[in-house]
Amino acid sequence: MPLIRIINQQQTRFNKMTLRVRLTAWYILLLGVTLGLFSVYLYGLLKHNLSRQMDRTLEVTVSETLNLLIEQQGKIKLKHTLGSDSVIHNLTEAGFVVRLTSRDGNVWDGFGHYQLLPQFVSQEIGFTNIKAQDKLWRIYSLKISLLNTQGWLQVSQPLQSVSKTLDHLLALMLLSFPLVLMIAACGGLFLADRALSPIERIIRTAEAINQDEITCRINYQGSLDEVGRLANTLDRMLDRLQTALDHERRFTADASHELRTPLTVIKGRIGVTLSRLRSPQEYVNTLQQLDQEVDRLIRLANGLLFLTRLEQESLVTQTVELSHLLEILVEQLAPLAETKNIEIIQNIELNLIVYGHADYLTSLFLNLLDNAIKYTPNQGMITVTTALVDKGVNIVFTNTGLGISPQDLPHLFERFYRVEEARSRQTGGAGLGLAIAYEIARLHQGFISVDSQPNQITTFTVNLPFQ
Ligand code: ADP
């Protein structure tokens, strides 16, 4: 089988492994490599230190032995006094082998098992390793000279103790290595299991979600680590999706309801009219009523279309002369206000300029002014005021009249929400005007708020930033 195919097969198999196994495998691999490198370093360090330690003791033994030397008939020998004998005894007990030789290698004297050492002629001062009787010896040779007699002092110790310690360490490492890796693998699997268990829950929750049902949550209770934060973030995202879905469902239900009402009225009117022959005037009346209902349907469809466009559109801004725009709108609606004897008081600052969409802003202010006229009783009063505030301008519309109760206020900007359905429907409203105003203010990075109480002045405030 070609090598590439084998590698590909291995890769596919590895990709199929669970994250938990993969994490553990990487963990073991890294631990193995680290342990291996550390073991090699430890072994080398110990070997080096043990060798140095042995060399040091050989050097100390040499300097101690130098005090024990005497010259006898052209040879250098060990002196045997009470003090020196005890030193020789101690060094022999400690395993040192000391030998005194002539320059051509003849052994003059010594202590310890110095006969075991092979006869050799030292070439230079320093350390050498020599193999004798299956043992490796570390020998320190020193050229000595006493009363014109010259020779060599050789102090030695078997290297066995060092290699034994090193062998022990090696055996310990080789035995403990797989054991440590096995324990680490179990620990790694356990930890990966614990760390990834919320992910299992996330997967189960995600699988339970479908387009109609997104009520289930992960509800993670553990610590707020990365996985915990992911679980909480997903829960919050699901909350938002649920709100959007509920909103969408309510909107569809409300829109169907709003469309059905005029259609039912139209159907009913036609049915009644066709039930028998009518006079031409009766047909004209019916058609006029149908015309009104169709107008309502068109307004509704236009409102919905406009709202959808607002939601999808990103704003193209231009300079809008706000003061001028407000004055024109008030002027346009003044005849309508006059029909109800409503007085409109303007307090608009001159030369106010904002950046925005002129048509959308016109629509926003028209909605508010139109509502003010619609919901202000005859002989009432409307005011339009502007006020500069931090980084923007407030445009305040007030009107006298029935006011709005506190329980209605939070819902006022929702689509199709009407305070008094019958009254509002009579005035031709579909409950979309304020929702549209709200969207336009939001698109301009501004906001709209309302303040009112039953039978008190109603105030709508639009805030627009200058930039
Ligand atoms: P509509 O098209 O039915 O007027 P809106 O969204 O414009 O719908 O208004 C929602 C409701 O808020 C209306 O039904 C009305 O009861 C109330 N409302 C709006 N503007 C005023 C106002 N200026 N004064 C009193 N009530 C108002």
XYZ file of C-alpha atoms and ligand atoms in Angstrom:
494
model
C 0.000 0.000 0.000
C 1.482 3.399 -0.890
C 2.791 5.385 2.064
C 0.546 8.414 1.412
C -2.563 6.231 1.564
C -1.456 4.719 4.850
C -0.800 8.213 6.283
C -4.197 9.398 5.041
C -5.898 6.402 6.612
C -4.121 7.068 9.901
C -5.137 10.727 9.747
C -8.791 9.842 9.111
C -8.705 7.437 12.032
C -7.139 10.127 14.256
C -9.746 12.696 13.176
C -12.510 10.276 14.111
C -11.136 9.916 17.623
C -12.972 11.868 20.254
C -11.425 15.110 21.452
C -10.978 13.501 24.839
C -8.769 10.704 23.447
C -6.865 13.125 21.262
C -6.162 15.481 24.158
C -4.961 12.576 26.283
C -2.776 11.248 23.449
C -1.103 14.645 23.009
C -0.708 14.971 26.733
C 0.957 11.546 27.015
C 3.188 12.248 24.039
C 4.370 15.550 25.501
C 4.804 14.051 28.947
C 6.746 11.087 27.475
C 9.097 13.361 25.540
C 9.600 15.644 28.573
C 10.192 12.703 30.888
C 12.604 11.103 28.394
C 14.637 14.294 28.009
C 14.639 14.871 31.745
C 15.775 11.274 32.403
C 18.646 11.571 29.929
C 19.682 14.848 31.558
C 19.424 13.373 35.069
C 21.422 10.279 34.101
C 24.173 12.375 32.506
C 24.296 14.782 35.434
C 24.516 11.983 37.985
C 27.216 10.182 36.012
C 29.256 13.353 35.748
C 28.850 14.218 39.444
C 29.682 10.712 40.643
C 32.825 10.614 38.492
C 33.912 14.024 39.781
C 33.236 12.985 43.336
C 35.367 9.846 42.867
C 38.201 11.893 41.345
C 38.075 14.278 44.293
C 38.332 11.439 46.841
C 41.248 9.939 44.868
C 43.019 13.317 44.971
C 42.409 13.621 48.733
C 43.707 10.074 49.261
C 46.824 10.928 47.265
C 47.557 13.957 49.425
C 46.977 11.920 52.580
C 49.244 9.112 51.331
C 52.054 11.553 50.500
C 52.511 12.123 54.253
C 53.041 8.417 54.791
C 56.013 7.958 52.438
C 59.631 7.264 53.322
C 62.706 6.403 51.305
C 64.337 3.019 51.976
C 67.288 1.676 50.049
C 66.505 3.447 46.803
C 62.782 2.677 47.008
C 59.877 4.748 48.195
C 57.769 2.911 50.750
C 55.013 3.426 53.259
C 56.147 4.160 56.759
C 54.636 2.108 59.516
C 54.076 4.147 62.598
C 51.044 4.047 64.863
C 49.487 7.106 63.194
C 50.232 6.084 59.640
C 49.016 2.527 60.161
C 45.655 3.770 61.303
C 45.373 6.031 58.231
C 46.310 3.068 55.990
C 43.721 0.927 57.776
C 40.982 3.506 57.289
C 41.776 4.005 53.600
C 41.868 0.212 53.008
C 38.480 -0.101 54.752
C 37.123 2.621 52.480
C 38.097 0.469 49.449
C 41.096 2.477 48.243
C 43.965 0.684 46.561
C 47.347 2.454 46.776
C 50.487 1.382 45.013
C 54.033 2.737 44.892
C 56.004 1.824 41.792
C 59.331 2.576 40.296
C 59.482 4.597 37.102
C 59.569 1.396 35.043
C 56.555 -0.109 36.785
C 58.057 -2.347 39.514
C 55.818 -2.380 42.561
C 57.617 -1.176 45.688
C 54.840 -1.078 48.234
C 51.099 -0.507 48.646
C 47.951 -1.269 50.587
C 44.455 -2.499 49.750
C 44.136 -5.155 47.021
C 46.860 -3.522 44.981
C 47.984 -6.888 43.607
C 44.724 -6.969 41.610
C 45.814 -3.990 39.546
C 47.697 -4.942 36.395
C 51.245 -3.800 36.189
C 51.498 -0.695 34.054
C 53.838 2.195 33.671
C 52.291 5.576 34.276
C 52.943 7.996 31.460
C 51.689 11.232 32.916
C 50.142 12.697 36.022
C 46.371 12.399 36.119
C 43.413 10.048 35.839
C 43.090 6.895 33.725
C 40.574 4.047 33.552
C 41.956 0.552 33.485
C 40.174 -2.798 33.155
C 41.392 -5.598 35.393
C 39.667 -8.824 36.403
C 36.394 -7.772 34.713
C 36.409 -4.610 36.743
C 36.982 -1.072 35.671
C 39.380 0.901 37.870
C 39.801 4.613 38.174
C 43.483 5.388 38.826
C 45.121 8.633 39.772
C 48.881 8.626 39.120
C 51.326 11.108 40.661
C 55.036 11.344 40.016
C 56.889 11.383 43.360
C 60.429 12.076 44.303
C 62.006 11.459 47.712
C 65.697 11.929 48.432
C 66.717 11.497 44.790
C 64.486 8.442 44.421
C 61.773 8.871 41.872
C 58.684 6.786 41.275
C 54.928 6.856 40.913
C 52.157 6.917 43.449
C 48.976 5.282 42.093
C 45.710 5.582 44.020
C 42.750 3.658 42.690
C 39.132 2.704 43.312
C 36.879 0.362 41.296
C 34.400 2.273 39.138
C 31.855 -0.417 39.998
C 30.100 1.680 42.676
C 29.447 4.486 40.161
C 28.185 2.156 37.439
C 26.049 0.294 39.990
C 24.354 3.511 41.055
C 23.860 4.467 37.426
C 22.471 1.012 36.569
C 20.068 1.306 39.473
C 18.892 4.669 38.276
C 18.475 3.377 34.713
C 16.458 0.355 35.884
C 14.298 2.595 38.045
C 13.679 4.923 35.141
C 12.826 2.166 32.702
C 10.402 0.605 35.183
C 8.759 3.809 36.317
C 8.532 5.341 32.839
C 5.605 3.220 31.534
C 3.991 3.281 34.980
C 4.080 7.094 35.122
C 2.724 7.286 31.566
C -0.101 4.864 32.404
C -1.085 6.841 35.512
C -0.843 10.069 33.503
C -3.024 8.555 30.744
C -5.727 7.620 33.281
C -5.457 11.051 34.915
C -5.490 12.757 31.519
C -8.606 10.850 30.419
C -10.317 11.678 33.706
C -9.450 15.388 33.466
C -10.403 15.592 29.785
C -13.676 13.861 30.673
C -14.405 16.393 33.385
C -13.387 19.368 31.273
C -15.424 18.236 28.276
C -18.547 16.986 30.032
C -20.312 20.385 29.614
C -19.594 20.114 25.884
C -21.569 16.858 25.860
C -24.444 18.788 27.405
C -24.054 21.546 24.850
C -24.234 18.944 22.055
C -27.350 17.314 23.554
C -29.009 20.720 23.964
C -28.097 21.740 20.420
C -29.517 18.452 19.103
C -32.779 19.044 20.978
C -33.196 22.456 19.333
C -35.265 22.720 16.192
C -36.949 25.599 14.406
C -40.082 25.411 16.574
C -38.548 24.544 19.901
C -35.696 26.472 21.437
C -36.806 26.467 25.050
C -34.139 24.022 26.307
C -31.024 25.482 27.933
C -27.661 24.060 28.991
C -28.017 25.520 32.524
C -24.350 24.990 33.331
C -23.673 25.287 37.061
C -19.906 24.614 37.177
C -16.973 26.995 37.290
C -16.756 29.907 34.872
C -13.814 28.616 32.842
C -13.723 28.779 29.031
C -16.205 25.909 28.635
C -18.470 27.349 31.357
C -18.420 30.716 29.632
C -19.201 29.064 26.292
C -22.212 27.293 27.866
C -23.483 30.535 29.411
C -22.922 32.465 26.181
C -24.884 29.858 24.243
C -27.708 30.036 26.807
C -27.830 33.811 26.422
C -27.793 33.447 22.645
C -30.702 30.987 22.878
C -32.555 33.494 25.095
C -32.108 36.147 22.426
C -33.165 33.759 19.669
C -36.216 32.773 21.685
C -37.163 36.421 22.195
C -36.730 37.062 18.471
C -38.750 33.954 17.598
C -41.539 34.894 20.044
C -41.494 38.397 18.610
C -41.733 37.034 15.093
C -44.606 34.708 16.027
C -46.507 37.484 17.766
C -45.898 39.730 14.807
C -47.222 37.151 12.322
C -50.270 36.489 14.513
C -50.939 40.231 14.952
C -50.422 40.945 11.250
C -52.840 38.154 10.269
C -55.354 39.479 12.769
C -54.995 43.041 11.459
C -55.445 41.874 7.878
C -58.357 39.602 8.692
C -60.459 42.328 10.367
C -60.825 44.649 7.328
C -61.156 41.637 5.022
C -64.016 40.293 7.180
C -65.653 43.704 7.127
C -65.300 43.865 3.319
C -66.671 40.320 2.902
C -69.594 41.089 5.244
C -70.460 44.329 3.457
C -70.406 42.666 0.039
C -72.514 39.752 1.341
C -75.145 42.050 2.826
C -75.271 44.238 -0.291
C -75.611 41.281 -2.632
C -78.347 39.626 -0.541
C -80.940 41.581 -2.491
C -81.234 44.216 -5.165
C -80.176 47.693 -3.940
C -80.774 51.215 -5.058
C -77.860 52.972 -6.839
C -77.324 55.137 -3.721
C -76.996 52.030 -1.535
C -74.373 50.595 -3.923
C -72.485 53.909 -3.788
C -72.571 53.825 0.030
C -71.279 50.250 0.095
C -68.485 51.070 -2.325
C -67.489 54.086 -0.221
C -67.293 51.886 2.876
C -65.302 49.294 0.949
C -62.999 52.069 -0.230
C -62.318 53.036 3.404
C -61.500 49.451 4.351
C -59.233 49.012 1.332
C -57.479 52.252 2.319
C -56.928 50.791 5.774
C -55.505 47.617 4.188
C -53.169 49.651 1.984
C -52.002 51.703 4.988
C -51.364 48.500 6.895
C -49.437 46.883 4.051
C -47.402 50.071 3.521
C -46.647 50.310 7.243
C -45.495 46.693 7.389
C -43.376 47.085 4.290
C -41.805 50.258 5.666
C -41.015 48.598 8.997
C -39.388 45.613 7.292
C -37.302 47.944 5.144
C -36.215 49.919 8.199
C -35.049 46.756 9.927
C -32.948 45.636 6.983
C -31.565 48.955 5.865
C -28.335 50.587 6.906
C -28.758 54.330 7.070
C -27.427 56.644 4.342
C -27.084 59.974 6.111
C -27.162 63.516 4.806
C -27.384 66.954 6.387
C -30.944 67.636 7.507
C -32.047 71.119 8.491
C -34.071 70.044 11.476
C -35.549 73.437 12.443
C -36.745 73.973 8.890
C -38.157 70.453 8.595
C -40.149 70.760 11.846
C -41.559 74.161 10.851
C -42.712 72.843 7.465
C -44.377 69.789 9.029
C -46.209 71.904 11.614
C -47.339 74.206 8.809
C -48.576 71.258 6.741
C -50.609 69.799 9.578
C -51.934 73.106 10.886
C -55.118 72.952 8.682
C -55.873 69.480 10.100
C -55.444 70.822 13.660
C -57.671 73.764 12.826
C -60.568 71.438 11.966
C -60.538 70.450 15.650
C -59.700 73.938 16.921
C -56.375 72.678 18.247
C -53.687 75.243 18.872
C -50.103 74.277 17.922
C -47.409 76.190 19.810
C -43.891 76.019 18.348
C -40.724 76.656 20.272
C -38.124 75.519 17.737
C -34.539 76.722 17.901
C -33.150 78.175 14.717
C -30.642 76.508 12.409
C -30.595 73.090 14.042
C -28.798 70.589 11.839
C -28.593 66.817 12.259
C -27.191 64.032 10.095
C -29.818 61.560 9.037
C -32.287 60.385 6.462
C -34.582 63.292 5.620
C -37.513 61.100 4.448
C -37.324 58.843 7.505
C -37.117 61.813 9.889
C -40.106 63.371 8.108
C -42.011 60.121 8.615
C -41.019 60.015 12.322
C -42.158 63.581 13.087
C -45.281 63.242 10.919
C -46.334 60.146 12.891
C -45.913 61.979 16.193
C -47.663 65.163 15.018
C -50.451 63.186 13.360
C -50.973 61.159 16.574
C -50.950 64.353 18.632
C -53.729 65.810 16.487
C -55.623 62.486 16.364
C -55.626 61.949 20.133
C -56.110 65.578 21.231
C -59.746 66.481 21.757
C -61.297 69.601 20.210
C -59.990 72.894 21.606
C -56.884 71.112 22.860
C -53.269 72.197 22.614
C -50.106 70.783 21.077
C -46.570 72.044 21.596
C -43.446 71.301 19.552
C -40.230 72.241 21.370
C -36.561 71.629 20.739
C -33.848 71.613 23.402
C -30.107 71.150 23.061
C -28.774 68.355 25.243
C -25.402 66.672 25.617
C -24.162 65.802 22.066
C -27.645 66.042 20.571
C -31.025 67.595 20.433
C -34.365 66.691 22.026
C -37.509 67.262 20.014
C -40.453 67.274 22.417
C -44.094 66.907 21.356
C -46.813 67.420 23.982
C -50.547 67.284 23.682
C -53.508 67.587 25.993
C -56.165 64.938 26.105
C -57.005 61.585 27.648
C -53.404 60.685 28.349
C -52.042 57.121 28.533
C -52.241 54.843 31.581
C -48.982 53.533 33.154
C -49.750 49.898 32.197
C -49.957 50.877 28.491
C -46.770 52.962 28.433
C -44.202 50.083 28.264
C -45.987 48.545 25.239
C -46.635 51.705 23.301
C -43.785 51.217 20.816
C -44.698 47.585 20.087
C -46.184 46.794 16.702
C -50.004 46.803 16.528
C -50.294 47.988 20.119
C -53.216 50.316 20.617
C -54.254 51.854 23.903
C -57.912 51.756 23.124
C -58.424 49.512 20.157
C -61.875 50.767 19.165
C -60.933 54.436 19.471
C -57.676 53.958 17.635
C -59.211 51.854 14.867
C -61.864 54.520 14.410
C -59.119 57.041 13.760
C -57.719 54.712 11.122
C -54.612 53.684 13.035
C -53.136 50.206 12.678
C -50.888 50.507 15.728
C -47.734 50.733 13.595
C -47.014 54.486 13.773
C -45.058 54.470 17.022
C -43.243 51.217 16.130
C -42.061 52.910 12.939
C -41.052 56.053 14.884
C -39.086 53.911 17.323
C -37.213 52.082 14.514
C -36.335 55.366 12.784
C -34.978 56.898 16.016
C -32.963 53.719 16.646
C -31.562 53.793 13.087
C -30.322 57.348 13.801
C -28.566 56.171 17.012
C -31.189 58.109 18.943
C -34.173 57.128 21.031
C -37.782 57.968 21.619
C -39.571 57.999 24.976
C -43.027 58.762 26.233
C -44.354 60.244 29.442
C -48.037 60.440 30.256
C -50.758 59.848 32.796
C -54.502 59.461 32.329
C -56.145 62.814 31.593
C -52.795 64.580 31.720
C -50.482 65.989 29.093
C -48.776 63.323 26.935
C -45.141 63.969 26.076
C -43.147 62.218 23.350
C -39.417 63.010 23.332
C -37.172 62.178 20.375
C -33.454 62.394 20.980
C -31.137 62.687 17.979
C -27.363 62.887 18.221
C -25.611 65.564 16.174
C -23.202 63.043 14.616
P -52.099 54.179 15.670
O -51.733 54.094 14.248
O -53.177 53.246 16.091
O -52.243 55.569 16.169
P -49.602 54.245 17.019
O -48.522 53.219 17.091
O -49.279 55.518 16.343
O -50.855 53.528 16.395
O -50.050 54.555 18.502
C -50.301 53.518 19.416
C -51.271 53.956 20.495
O -50.686 54.959 21.294
C -52.487 54.555 19.914
O -53.478 53.555 19.804
C -52.886 55.603 20.919
O -53.833 55.075 21.823
C -51.651 55.904 21.699
N -51.090 57.227 21.359
C -50.190 57.508 20.408
N -49.893 58.827 20.363
C -50.672 59.405 21.334
C -50.814 60.729 21.797
N -50.124 61.758 21.228
N -51.673 60.963 22.795
C -52.370 59.951 23.344
N -52.255 58.647 22.959
C -51.414 58.382 21.971
